Short mmCIF file of C-alpha atoms and ligand atoms in Angstrom, two decimals:
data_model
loop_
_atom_site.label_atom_id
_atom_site.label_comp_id
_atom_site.label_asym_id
_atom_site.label_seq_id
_atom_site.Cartn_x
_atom_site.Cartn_y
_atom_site.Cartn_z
CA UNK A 1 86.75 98.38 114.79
CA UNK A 2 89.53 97.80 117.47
CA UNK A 3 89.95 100.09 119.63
CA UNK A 4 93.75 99.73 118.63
CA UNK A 5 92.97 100.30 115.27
CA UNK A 6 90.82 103.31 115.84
CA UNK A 7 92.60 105.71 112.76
CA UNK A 8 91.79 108.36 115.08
CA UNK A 9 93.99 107.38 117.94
CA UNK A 10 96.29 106.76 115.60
CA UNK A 11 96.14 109.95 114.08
CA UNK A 12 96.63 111.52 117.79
CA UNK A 13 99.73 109.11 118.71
CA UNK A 14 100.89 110.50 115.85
CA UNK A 15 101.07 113.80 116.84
CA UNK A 16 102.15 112.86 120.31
CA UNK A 17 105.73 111.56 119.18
CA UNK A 18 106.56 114.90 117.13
CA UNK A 19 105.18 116.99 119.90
CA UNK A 20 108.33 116.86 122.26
CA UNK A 21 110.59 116.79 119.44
CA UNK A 22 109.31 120.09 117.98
CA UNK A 23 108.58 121.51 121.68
CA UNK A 24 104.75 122.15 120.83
CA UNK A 25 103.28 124.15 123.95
CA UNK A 26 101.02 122.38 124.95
CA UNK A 27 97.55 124.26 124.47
CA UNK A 28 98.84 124.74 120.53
CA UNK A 29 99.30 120.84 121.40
CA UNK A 30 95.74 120.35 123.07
CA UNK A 31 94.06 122.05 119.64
CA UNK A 32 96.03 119.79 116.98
CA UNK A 33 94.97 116.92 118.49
CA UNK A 34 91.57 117.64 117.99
CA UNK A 35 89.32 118.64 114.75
CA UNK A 36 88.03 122.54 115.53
CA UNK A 37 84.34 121.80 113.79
CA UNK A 38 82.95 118.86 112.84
CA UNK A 39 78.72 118.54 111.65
CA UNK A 40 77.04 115.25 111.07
CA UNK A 41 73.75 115.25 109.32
CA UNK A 42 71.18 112.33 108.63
CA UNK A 43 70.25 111.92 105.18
CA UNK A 44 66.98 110.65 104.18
CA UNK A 45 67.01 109.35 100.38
CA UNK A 46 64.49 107.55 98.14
CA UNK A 47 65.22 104.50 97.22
CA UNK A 48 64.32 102.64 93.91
CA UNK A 49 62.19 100.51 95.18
CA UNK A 50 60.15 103.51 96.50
CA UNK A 51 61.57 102.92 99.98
CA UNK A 52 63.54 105.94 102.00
CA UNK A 53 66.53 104.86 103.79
CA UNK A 54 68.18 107.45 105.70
CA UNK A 55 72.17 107.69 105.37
CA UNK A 56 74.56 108.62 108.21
CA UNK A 57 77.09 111.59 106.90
CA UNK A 58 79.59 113.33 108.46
CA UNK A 59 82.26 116.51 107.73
CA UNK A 60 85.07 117.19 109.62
CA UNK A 61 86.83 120.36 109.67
CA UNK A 62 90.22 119.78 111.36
CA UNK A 63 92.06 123.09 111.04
CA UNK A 64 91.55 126.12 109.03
CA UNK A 65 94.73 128.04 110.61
CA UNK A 66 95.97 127.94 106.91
CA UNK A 67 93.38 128.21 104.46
CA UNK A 68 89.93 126.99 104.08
CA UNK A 69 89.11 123.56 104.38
CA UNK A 70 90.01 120.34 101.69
CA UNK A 71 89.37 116.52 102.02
CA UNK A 72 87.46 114.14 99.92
CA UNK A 73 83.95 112.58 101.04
CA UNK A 74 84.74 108.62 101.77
CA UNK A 75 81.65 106.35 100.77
CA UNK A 76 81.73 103.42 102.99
CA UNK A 77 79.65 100.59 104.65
CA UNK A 78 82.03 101.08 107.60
CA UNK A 79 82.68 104.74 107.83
CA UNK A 80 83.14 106.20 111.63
CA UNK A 81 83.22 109.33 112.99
CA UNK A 82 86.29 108.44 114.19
CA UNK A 83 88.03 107.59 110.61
CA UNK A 84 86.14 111.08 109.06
CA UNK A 85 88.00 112.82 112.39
CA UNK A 86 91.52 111.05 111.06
CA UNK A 87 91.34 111.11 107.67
CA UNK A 88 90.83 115.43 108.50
CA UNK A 89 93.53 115.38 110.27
CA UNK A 90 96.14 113.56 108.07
CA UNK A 91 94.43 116.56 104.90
CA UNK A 92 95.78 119.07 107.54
CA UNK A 93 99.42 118.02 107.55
CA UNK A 94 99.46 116.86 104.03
CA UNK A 95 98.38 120.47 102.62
CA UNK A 96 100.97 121.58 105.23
CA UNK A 97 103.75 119.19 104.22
CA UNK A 98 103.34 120.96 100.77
CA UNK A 99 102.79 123.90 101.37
CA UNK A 100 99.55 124.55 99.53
CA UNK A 101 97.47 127.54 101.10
CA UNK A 102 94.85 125.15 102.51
CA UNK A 103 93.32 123.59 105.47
CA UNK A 104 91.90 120.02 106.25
CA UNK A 105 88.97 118.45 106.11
CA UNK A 106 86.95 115.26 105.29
CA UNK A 107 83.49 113.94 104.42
CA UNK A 108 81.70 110.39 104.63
CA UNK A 109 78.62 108.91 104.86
CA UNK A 110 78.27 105.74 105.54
CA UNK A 111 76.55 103.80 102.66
CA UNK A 112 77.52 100.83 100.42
CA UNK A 113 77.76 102.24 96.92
CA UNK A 114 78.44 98.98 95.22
CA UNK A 115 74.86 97.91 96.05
CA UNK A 116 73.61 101.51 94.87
CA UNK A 117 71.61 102.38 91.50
CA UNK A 118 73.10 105.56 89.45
CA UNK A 119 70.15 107.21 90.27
CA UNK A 120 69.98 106.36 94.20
CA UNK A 121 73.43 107.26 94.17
CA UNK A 122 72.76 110.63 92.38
CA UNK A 123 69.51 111.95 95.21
CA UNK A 124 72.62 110.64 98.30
CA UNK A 125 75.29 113.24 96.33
CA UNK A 126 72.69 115.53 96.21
CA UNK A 127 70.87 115.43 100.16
CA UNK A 128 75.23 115.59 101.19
CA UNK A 129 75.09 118.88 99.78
CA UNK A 130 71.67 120.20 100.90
CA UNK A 131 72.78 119.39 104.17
CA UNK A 132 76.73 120.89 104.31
CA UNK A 133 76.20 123.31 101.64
CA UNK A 134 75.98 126.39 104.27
CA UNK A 135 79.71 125.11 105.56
CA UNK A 136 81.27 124.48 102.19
CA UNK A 137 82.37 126.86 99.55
CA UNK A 138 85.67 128.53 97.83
CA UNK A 139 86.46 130.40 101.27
CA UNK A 140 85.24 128.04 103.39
CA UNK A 141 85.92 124.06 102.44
CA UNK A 142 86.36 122.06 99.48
CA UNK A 143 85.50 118.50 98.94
CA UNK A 144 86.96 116.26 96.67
CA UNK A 145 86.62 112.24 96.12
CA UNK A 146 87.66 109.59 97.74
CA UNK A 147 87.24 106.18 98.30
CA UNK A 148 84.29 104.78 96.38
CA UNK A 149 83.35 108.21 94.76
CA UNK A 150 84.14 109.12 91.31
CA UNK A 151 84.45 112.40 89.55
CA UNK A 152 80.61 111.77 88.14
CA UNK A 153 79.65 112.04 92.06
CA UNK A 154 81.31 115.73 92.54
CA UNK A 155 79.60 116.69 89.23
CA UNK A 156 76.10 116.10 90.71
CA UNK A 157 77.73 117.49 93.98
CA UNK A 158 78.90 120.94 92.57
CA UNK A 159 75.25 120.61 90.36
CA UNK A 160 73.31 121.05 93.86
CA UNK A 161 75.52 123.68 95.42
CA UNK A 162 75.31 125.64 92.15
CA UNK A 163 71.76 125.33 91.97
CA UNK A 164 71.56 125.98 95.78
CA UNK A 165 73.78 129.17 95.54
CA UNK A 166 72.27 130.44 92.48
CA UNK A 167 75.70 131.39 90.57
CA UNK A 168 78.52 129.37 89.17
CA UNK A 169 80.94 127.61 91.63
CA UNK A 170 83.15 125.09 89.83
CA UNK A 171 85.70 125.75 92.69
CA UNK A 172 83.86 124.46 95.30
CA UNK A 173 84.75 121.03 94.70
CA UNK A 174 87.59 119.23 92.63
CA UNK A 175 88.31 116.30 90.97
CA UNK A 176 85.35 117.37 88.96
CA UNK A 177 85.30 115.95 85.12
CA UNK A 178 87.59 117.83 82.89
CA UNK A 179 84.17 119.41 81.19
CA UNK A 180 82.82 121.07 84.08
CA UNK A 181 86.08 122.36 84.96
CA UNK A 182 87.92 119.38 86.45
CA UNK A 183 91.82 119.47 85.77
CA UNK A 184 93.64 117.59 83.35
CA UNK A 185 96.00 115.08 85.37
CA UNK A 186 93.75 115.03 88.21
CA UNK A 187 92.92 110.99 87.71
CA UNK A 188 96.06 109.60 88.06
CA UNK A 189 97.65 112.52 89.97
CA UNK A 190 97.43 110.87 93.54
CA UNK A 191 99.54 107.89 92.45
CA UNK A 192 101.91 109.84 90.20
CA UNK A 193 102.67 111.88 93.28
CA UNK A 194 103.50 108.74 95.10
CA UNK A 195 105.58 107.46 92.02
CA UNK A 196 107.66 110.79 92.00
CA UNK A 197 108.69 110.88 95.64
CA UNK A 198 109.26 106.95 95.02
CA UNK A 199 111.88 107.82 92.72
CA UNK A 200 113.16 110.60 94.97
CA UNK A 201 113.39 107.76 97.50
CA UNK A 202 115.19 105.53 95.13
CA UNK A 203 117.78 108.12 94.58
CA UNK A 204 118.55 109.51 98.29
CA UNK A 205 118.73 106.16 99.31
CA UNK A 206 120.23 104.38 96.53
CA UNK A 207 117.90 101.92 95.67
CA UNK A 208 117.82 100.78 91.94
CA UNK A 209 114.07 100.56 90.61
CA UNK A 210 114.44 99.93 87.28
CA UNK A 211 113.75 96.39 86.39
CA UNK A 212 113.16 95.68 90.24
CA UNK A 213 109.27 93.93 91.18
CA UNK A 214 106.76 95.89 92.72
CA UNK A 215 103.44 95.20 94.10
CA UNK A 216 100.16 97.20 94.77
CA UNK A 217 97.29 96.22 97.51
CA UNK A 218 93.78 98.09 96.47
CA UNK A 219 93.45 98.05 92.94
CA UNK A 220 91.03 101.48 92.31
CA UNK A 221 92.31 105.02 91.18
CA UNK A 222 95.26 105.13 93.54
CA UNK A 223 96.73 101.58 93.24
CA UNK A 224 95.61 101.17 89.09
CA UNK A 225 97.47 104.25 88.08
CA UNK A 226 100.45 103.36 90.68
CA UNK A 227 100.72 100.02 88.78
CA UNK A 228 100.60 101.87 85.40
CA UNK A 229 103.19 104.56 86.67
CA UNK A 230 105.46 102.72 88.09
CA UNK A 231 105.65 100.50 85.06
CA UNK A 232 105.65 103.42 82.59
CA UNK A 233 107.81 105.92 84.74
CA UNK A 234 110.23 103.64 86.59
CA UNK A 235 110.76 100.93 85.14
CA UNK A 236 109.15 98.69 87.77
CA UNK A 237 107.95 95.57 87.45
CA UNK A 238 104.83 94.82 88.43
CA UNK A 239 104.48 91.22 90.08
CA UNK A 240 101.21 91.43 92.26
CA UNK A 241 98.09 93.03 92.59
CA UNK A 242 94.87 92.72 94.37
CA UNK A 243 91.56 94.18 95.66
CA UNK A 244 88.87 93.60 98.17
CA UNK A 245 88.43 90.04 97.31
CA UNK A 246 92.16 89.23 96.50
CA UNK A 247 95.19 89.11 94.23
CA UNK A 248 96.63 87.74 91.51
CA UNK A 249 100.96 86.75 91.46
CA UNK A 250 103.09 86.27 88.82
CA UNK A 251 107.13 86.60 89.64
CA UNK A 252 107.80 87.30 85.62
CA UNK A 253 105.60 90.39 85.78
CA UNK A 254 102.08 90.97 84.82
CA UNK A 255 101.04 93.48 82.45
CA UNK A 256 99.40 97.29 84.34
CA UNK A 257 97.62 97.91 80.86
CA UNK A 258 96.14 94.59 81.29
CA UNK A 259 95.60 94.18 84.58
CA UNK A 260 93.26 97.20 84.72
CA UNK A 261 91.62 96.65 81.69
CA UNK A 262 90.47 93.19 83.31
CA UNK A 263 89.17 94.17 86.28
CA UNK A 264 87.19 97.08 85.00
CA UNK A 265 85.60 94.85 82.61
CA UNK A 266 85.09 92.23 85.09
CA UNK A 267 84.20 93.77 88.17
CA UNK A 268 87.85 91.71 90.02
CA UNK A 269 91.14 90.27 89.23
CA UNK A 270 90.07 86.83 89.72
CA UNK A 271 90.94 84.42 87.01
CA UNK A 272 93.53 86.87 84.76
CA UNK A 273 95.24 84.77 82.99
CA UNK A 274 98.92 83.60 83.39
CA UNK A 275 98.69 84.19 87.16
CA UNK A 276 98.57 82.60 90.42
CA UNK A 277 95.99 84.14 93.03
CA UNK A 278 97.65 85.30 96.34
CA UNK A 279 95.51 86.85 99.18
CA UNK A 280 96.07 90.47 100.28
CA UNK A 281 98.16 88.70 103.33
CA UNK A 282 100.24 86.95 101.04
CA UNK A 283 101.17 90.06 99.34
CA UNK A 284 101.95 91.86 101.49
CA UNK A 285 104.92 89.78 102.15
CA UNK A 286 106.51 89.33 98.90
CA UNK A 287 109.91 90.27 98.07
CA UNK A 288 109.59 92.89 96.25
CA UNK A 289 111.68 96.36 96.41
CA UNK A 290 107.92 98.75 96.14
CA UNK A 291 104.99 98.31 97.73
CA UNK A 292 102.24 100.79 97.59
CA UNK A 293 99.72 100.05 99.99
CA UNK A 294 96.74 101.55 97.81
CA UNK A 295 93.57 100.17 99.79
CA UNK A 296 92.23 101.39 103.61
CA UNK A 297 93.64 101.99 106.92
CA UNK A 298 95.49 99.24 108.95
CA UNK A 299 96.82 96.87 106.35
CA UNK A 300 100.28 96.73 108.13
CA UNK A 301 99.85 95.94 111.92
CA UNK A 302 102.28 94.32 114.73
CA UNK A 303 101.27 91.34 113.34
CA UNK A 304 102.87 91.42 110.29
CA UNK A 305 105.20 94.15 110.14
CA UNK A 306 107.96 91.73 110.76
CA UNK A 307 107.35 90.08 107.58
CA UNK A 308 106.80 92.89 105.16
CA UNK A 309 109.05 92.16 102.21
CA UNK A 310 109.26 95.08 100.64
CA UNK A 311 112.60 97.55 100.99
CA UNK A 312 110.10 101.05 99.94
CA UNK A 313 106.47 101.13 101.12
CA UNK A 314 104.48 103.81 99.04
CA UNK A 315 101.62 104.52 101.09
CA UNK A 316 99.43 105.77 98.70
CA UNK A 317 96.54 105.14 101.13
CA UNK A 318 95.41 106.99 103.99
CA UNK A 319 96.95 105.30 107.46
CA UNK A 320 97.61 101.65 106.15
CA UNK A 321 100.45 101.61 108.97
CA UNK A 322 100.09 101.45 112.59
CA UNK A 323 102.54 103.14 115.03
CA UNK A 324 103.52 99.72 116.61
CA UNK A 325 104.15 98.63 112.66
CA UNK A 326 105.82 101.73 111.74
CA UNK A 327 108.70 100.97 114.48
CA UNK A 328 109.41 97.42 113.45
CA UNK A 329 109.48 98.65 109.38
CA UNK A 330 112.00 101.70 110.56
CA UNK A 331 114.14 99.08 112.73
CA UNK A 332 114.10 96.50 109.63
CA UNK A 333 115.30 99.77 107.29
CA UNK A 334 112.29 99.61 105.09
CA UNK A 335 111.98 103.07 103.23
CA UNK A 336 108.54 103.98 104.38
CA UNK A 337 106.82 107.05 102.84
CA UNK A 338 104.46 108.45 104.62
CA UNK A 339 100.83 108.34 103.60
CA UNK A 340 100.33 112.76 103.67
CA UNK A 341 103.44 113.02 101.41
CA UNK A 342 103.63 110.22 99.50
CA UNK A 343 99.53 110.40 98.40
CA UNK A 344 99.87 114.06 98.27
CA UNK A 345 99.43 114.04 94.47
CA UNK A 346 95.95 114.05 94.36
CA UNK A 347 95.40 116.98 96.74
CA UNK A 348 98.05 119.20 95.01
CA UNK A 349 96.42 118.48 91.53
CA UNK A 350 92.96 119.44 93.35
CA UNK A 351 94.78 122.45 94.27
CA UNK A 352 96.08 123.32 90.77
CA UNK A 353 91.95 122.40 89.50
CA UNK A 354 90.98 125.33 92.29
CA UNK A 355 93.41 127.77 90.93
CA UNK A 356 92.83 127.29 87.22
CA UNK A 357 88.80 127.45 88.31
CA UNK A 358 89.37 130.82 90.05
CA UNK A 359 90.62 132.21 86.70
CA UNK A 360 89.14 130.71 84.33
CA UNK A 361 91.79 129.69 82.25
CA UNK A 362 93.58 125.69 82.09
CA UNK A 363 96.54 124.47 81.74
CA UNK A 364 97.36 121.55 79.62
CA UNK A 365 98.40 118.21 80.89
CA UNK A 366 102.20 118.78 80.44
CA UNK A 367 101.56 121.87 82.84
CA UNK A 368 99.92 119.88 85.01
CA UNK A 369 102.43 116.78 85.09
CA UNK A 370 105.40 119.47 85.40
CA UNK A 371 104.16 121.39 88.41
CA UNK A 372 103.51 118.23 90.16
CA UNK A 373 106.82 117.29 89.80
CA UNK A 374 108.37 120.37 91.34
CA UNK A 375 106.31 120.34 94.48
CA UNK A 376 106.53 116.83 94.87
CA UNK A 377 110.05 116.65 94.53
CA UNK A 378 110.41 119.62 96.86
CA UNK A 379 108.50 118.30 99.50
CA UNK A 380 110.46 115.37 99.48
CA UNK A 381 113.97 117.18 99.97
CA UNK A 382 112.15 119.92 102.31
CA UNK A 383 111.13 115.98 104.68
CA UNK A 384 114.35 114.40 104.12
CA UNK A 385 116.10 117.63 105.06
CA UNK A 386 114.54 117.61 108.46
CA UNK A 387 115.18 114.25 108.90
CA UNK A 388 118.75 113.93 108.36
CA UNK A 389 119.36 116.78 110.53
CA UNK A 390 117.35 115.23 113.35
CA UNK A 391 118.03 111.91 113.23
CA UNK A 392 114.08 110.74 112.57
CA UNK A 393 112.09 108.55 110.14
CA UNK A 394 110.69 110.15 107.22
CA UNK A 395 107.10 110.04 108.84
CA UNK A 396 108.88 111.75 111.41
CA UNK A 397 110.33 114.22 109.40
CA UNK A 398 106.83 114.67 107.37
CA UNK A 399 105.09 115.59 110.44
CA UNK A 400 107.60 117.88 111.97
CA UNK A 401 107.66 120.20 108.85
CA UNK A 402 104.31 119.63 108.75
CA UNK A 403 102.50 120.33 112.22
CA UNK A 404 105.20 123.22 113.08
CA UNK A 405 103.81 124.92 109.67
CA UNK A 406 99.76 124.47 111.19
CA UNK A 407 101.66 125.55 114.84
CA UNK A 408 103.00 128.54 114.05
CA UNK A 409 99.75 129.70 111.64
CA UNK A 410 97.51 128.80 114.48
CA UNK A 411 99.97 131.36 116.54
CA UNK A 412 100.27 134.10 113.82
CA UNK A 413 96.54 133.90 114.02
CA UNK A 414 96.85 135.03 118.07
CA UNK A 415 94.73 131.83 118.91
CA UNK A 416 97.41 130.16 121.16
P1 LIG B 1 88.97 103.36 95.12
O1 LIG B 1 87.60 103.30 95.66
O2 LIG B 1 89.15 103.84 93.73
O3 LIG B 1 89.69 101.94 95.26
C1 LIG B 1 89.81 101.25 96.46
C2 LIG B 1 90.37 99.87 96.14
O4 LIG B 1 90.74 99.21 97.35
C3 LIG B 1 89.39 98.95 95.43
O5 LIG B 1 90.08 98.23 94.41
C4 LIG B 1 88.95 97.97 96.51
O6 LIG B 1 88.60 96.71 96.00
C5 LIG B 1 90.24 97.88 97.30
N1 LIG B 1 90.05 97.41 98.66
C6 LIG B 1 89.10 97.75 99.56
N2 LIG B 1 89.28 97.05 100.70
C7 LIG B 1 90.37 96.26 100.50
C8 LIG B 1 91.06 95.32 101.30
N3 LIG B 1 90.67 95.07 102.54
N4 LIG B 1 92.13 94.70 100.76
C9 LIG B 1 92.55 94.98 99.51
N5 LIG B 1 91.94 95.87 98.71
C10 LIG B 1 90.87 96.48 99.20
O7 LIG B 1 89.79 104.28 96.16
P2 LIG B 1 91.09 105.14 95.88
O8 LIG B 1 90.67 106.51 95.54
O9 LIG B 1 92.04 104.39 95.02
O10 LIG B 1 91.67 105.22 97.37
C11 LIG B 1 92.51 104.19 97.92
C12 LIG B 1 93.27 104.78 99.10
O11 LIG B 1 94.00 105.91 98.66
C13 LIG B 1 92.38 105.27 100.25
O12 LIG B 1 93.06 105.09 101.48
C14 LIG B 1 92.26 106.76 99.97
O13 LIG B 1 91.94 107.51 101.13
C15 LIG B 1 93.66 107.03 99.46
N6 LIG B 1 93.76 108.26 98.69
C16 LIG B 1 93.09 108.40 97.50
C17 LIG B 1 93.22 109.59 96.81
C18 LIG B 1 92.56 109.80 95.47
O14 LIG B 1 92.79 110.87 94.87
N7 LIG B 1 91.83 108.86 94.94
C19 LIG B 1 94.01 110.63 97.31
C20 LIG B 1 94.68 110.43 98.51
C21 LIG B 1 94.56 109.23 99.20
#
């Protein structure tokens, strides 16, 4: 990784440019910069083949100052320390930005799932607990999925701590499947989220979406449902997608039911029919008026932030902008929503799956789908609010609201 690109560093310059503007003192500054407990653990797990590999894993606990901990565990053949570190950070301003009584947080080990059995991946779920399980619970921290782990994954999770603890806990982890207590909503809830405040977007800055193209980089749970969403709830058409290994273009509009349906059957987007293929450069640049960046960190760099085409950037993944980026989109105009609001979905939803765990009792999807709304459509006035009164992009804005909310827990708290 460049050191430029280091998501941590990022995550910290981040900070930096709201901590004048909000007057942070700076030891309140010196302790949001950094995560306040962090454990990293090797994992030994056997292999198919009979083999043992052992499996680098990490969990960062950024700040608890508002509740206990939350962030999904990141699967990755290039997870870091460093991106763990920043992806905690960025869970402690987005349960901030909305509010939620909750703290960040943030797993990963660094693995390659795609080249994983069920079963190997199963005993590496279960040695993640065994070796956190004494710093994660309901009061403590609660992990979620992320990239390249699926709902399946926190059900063997929650399986170990349960069996470790001795007692029930569906709580301890979300995104769980809806029969061992997951939420209804909860799949598609990170990109709804993103599709909400994209509307709110539309509105405040009068940007018609209906009928207008759209295009989505990262083509998993985030950037599937986005493609569905945006079809189904806005009206937007969908023109290009892509994944790891590319995209596929077609200015007419492709079809989201389709496109989704193909690449889970064939393992990629390559060869759908009635479409050109584009590379993730390529679209990137399109005209089109939404783009959700759905993939990894560092998609949109100084390189080619000039030539971004789009006039809204959903950032429905986790630091796909750099700072030097995020300049030249606010100087072009380009809507950008930042990545802890505008992904926020998935976390609230996790939220909601906590609360309807604690008692017992679930709500039905309309519930779900109605509740997101309201916060997400809060939190989006509650950010534009603080920008328009001072004069600051909407990232801006985000982290403002956001960091004074951590600030002034960490000071009710008596620890600055
Ligand atoms: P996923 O594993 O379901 O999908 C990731 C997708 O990105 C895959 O289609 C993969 O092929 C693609 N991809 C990987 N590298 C790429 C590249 N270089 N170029 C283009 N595509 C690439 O993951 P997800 O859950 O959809 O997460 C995507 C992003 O959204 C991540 O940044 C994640 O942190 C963020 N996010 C996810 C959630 C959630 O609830 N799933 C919540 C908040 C944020």
């Amino acid at each position: 990784m460049q050191e430029k690109y280091n998501p941590f560093k990022i995550a910290q310059e981040q900070l930096d440019q709201v901590a004048g503007k909000l007057e942070l003192d700076p030891i309140t500054h010196q302790l949001l910069r950094n995560p306040m407990h962090e454990i990293s653990a090797a994992l030994p797990v056997k292999m198919d083949d009979g083999s043992t590999k052992i499996f680098q894993a990490f969990r960062v606990q950024y700040n608890m100052a508002r509740g206990p901990g939350k962030g999904g565990i990141r699967w990755h053949p290039h997870e870091t320390i460093d991106t763990v570190r920043a992806l905690a950070a960025w869970m402690t301003w987005k349960t901030s930005v909305m509010d939620i009584p909750l703290g960040g947080a943030k797993g990963g080990v660094v693995c390659n799932p795609k080249e994983m059995s069920s079963g190997e991946k199963e005993r590496l779920a279960r040695a993640y607990i065994r070796a956190f399980s004494g710093s994660l619970g309901i009061t403590k921290d609660i992990p979620a999925p992320d990239v390249y782990t699926t709902p399946q994954i926190m059900a063997w999770m929650m399986d170990e701590y349960e069996t470790i603890a001795g007692q029930c806990h569906p709580g301890v982890i979300t995104g769980k499947p809806i029969p061992l207590g997951g939420s209804r909503g909860r799949s598609d809830a990170t990109a709804r989220g993103g599709i909400y405040v994209t509307r709110e977007a539309g509105r405040a800055f009068d940007i018609t979406l209906i009928g207008s193209p759209m295009a989505v980089m990262g083509f998993g749970n985030a950037g599937q449902n986005a493609a569905l969403l945006g079809e189904e709830l806005l009206g937007l058409k969908v023109v290009a997608v892509s994944d790891s290994k590319g995209g596929v273009y077609n200015s007419k509009g492709l079809d989201a039911k389709q496109l989704v349906e193909y690449k889970n059957s064939n393992g990629t987007l390559k060869g759908f029919p009635n479409a050109e293929e584009i590379t993730n450069e390529e679209l990137l640049e399109l005209e089109v008026t939404v783009l959700f960046p759905a993939a990894l960190e560092n998609a949109i760099t100084e390189d080619n932030a000039s030539r971004i085409g789009c006039k809204i950037c959903c950032e429905l993944a986790n630091g796909p902008t750099t700072p030097k980026a995020d300049e030249v989109l606010n100087a072009r105009g380009v809507v950008v929503l930042p990545d802890f609001l505008a992904n926020a979905g998935g976390v609230t939803v996790s939220y909601f799956e906590q609360v309807q765990n604690a008692n017992n009792f679930y709500w039905d999807l309309q519930e779900v789908h109605s509740r997101l709304n309201t916060r997400m459509t809060a939190a989006f006035q509650s950010v534009f609010d603080v920008c328009a009164n001072n004069e600051v992009s909407l990232r801006q804005g985000a982290y403002m609201l956001a960091v004074a909310r951590v600030a002034e827990a960490c000071k009710l708290r008596g620890w600055v």
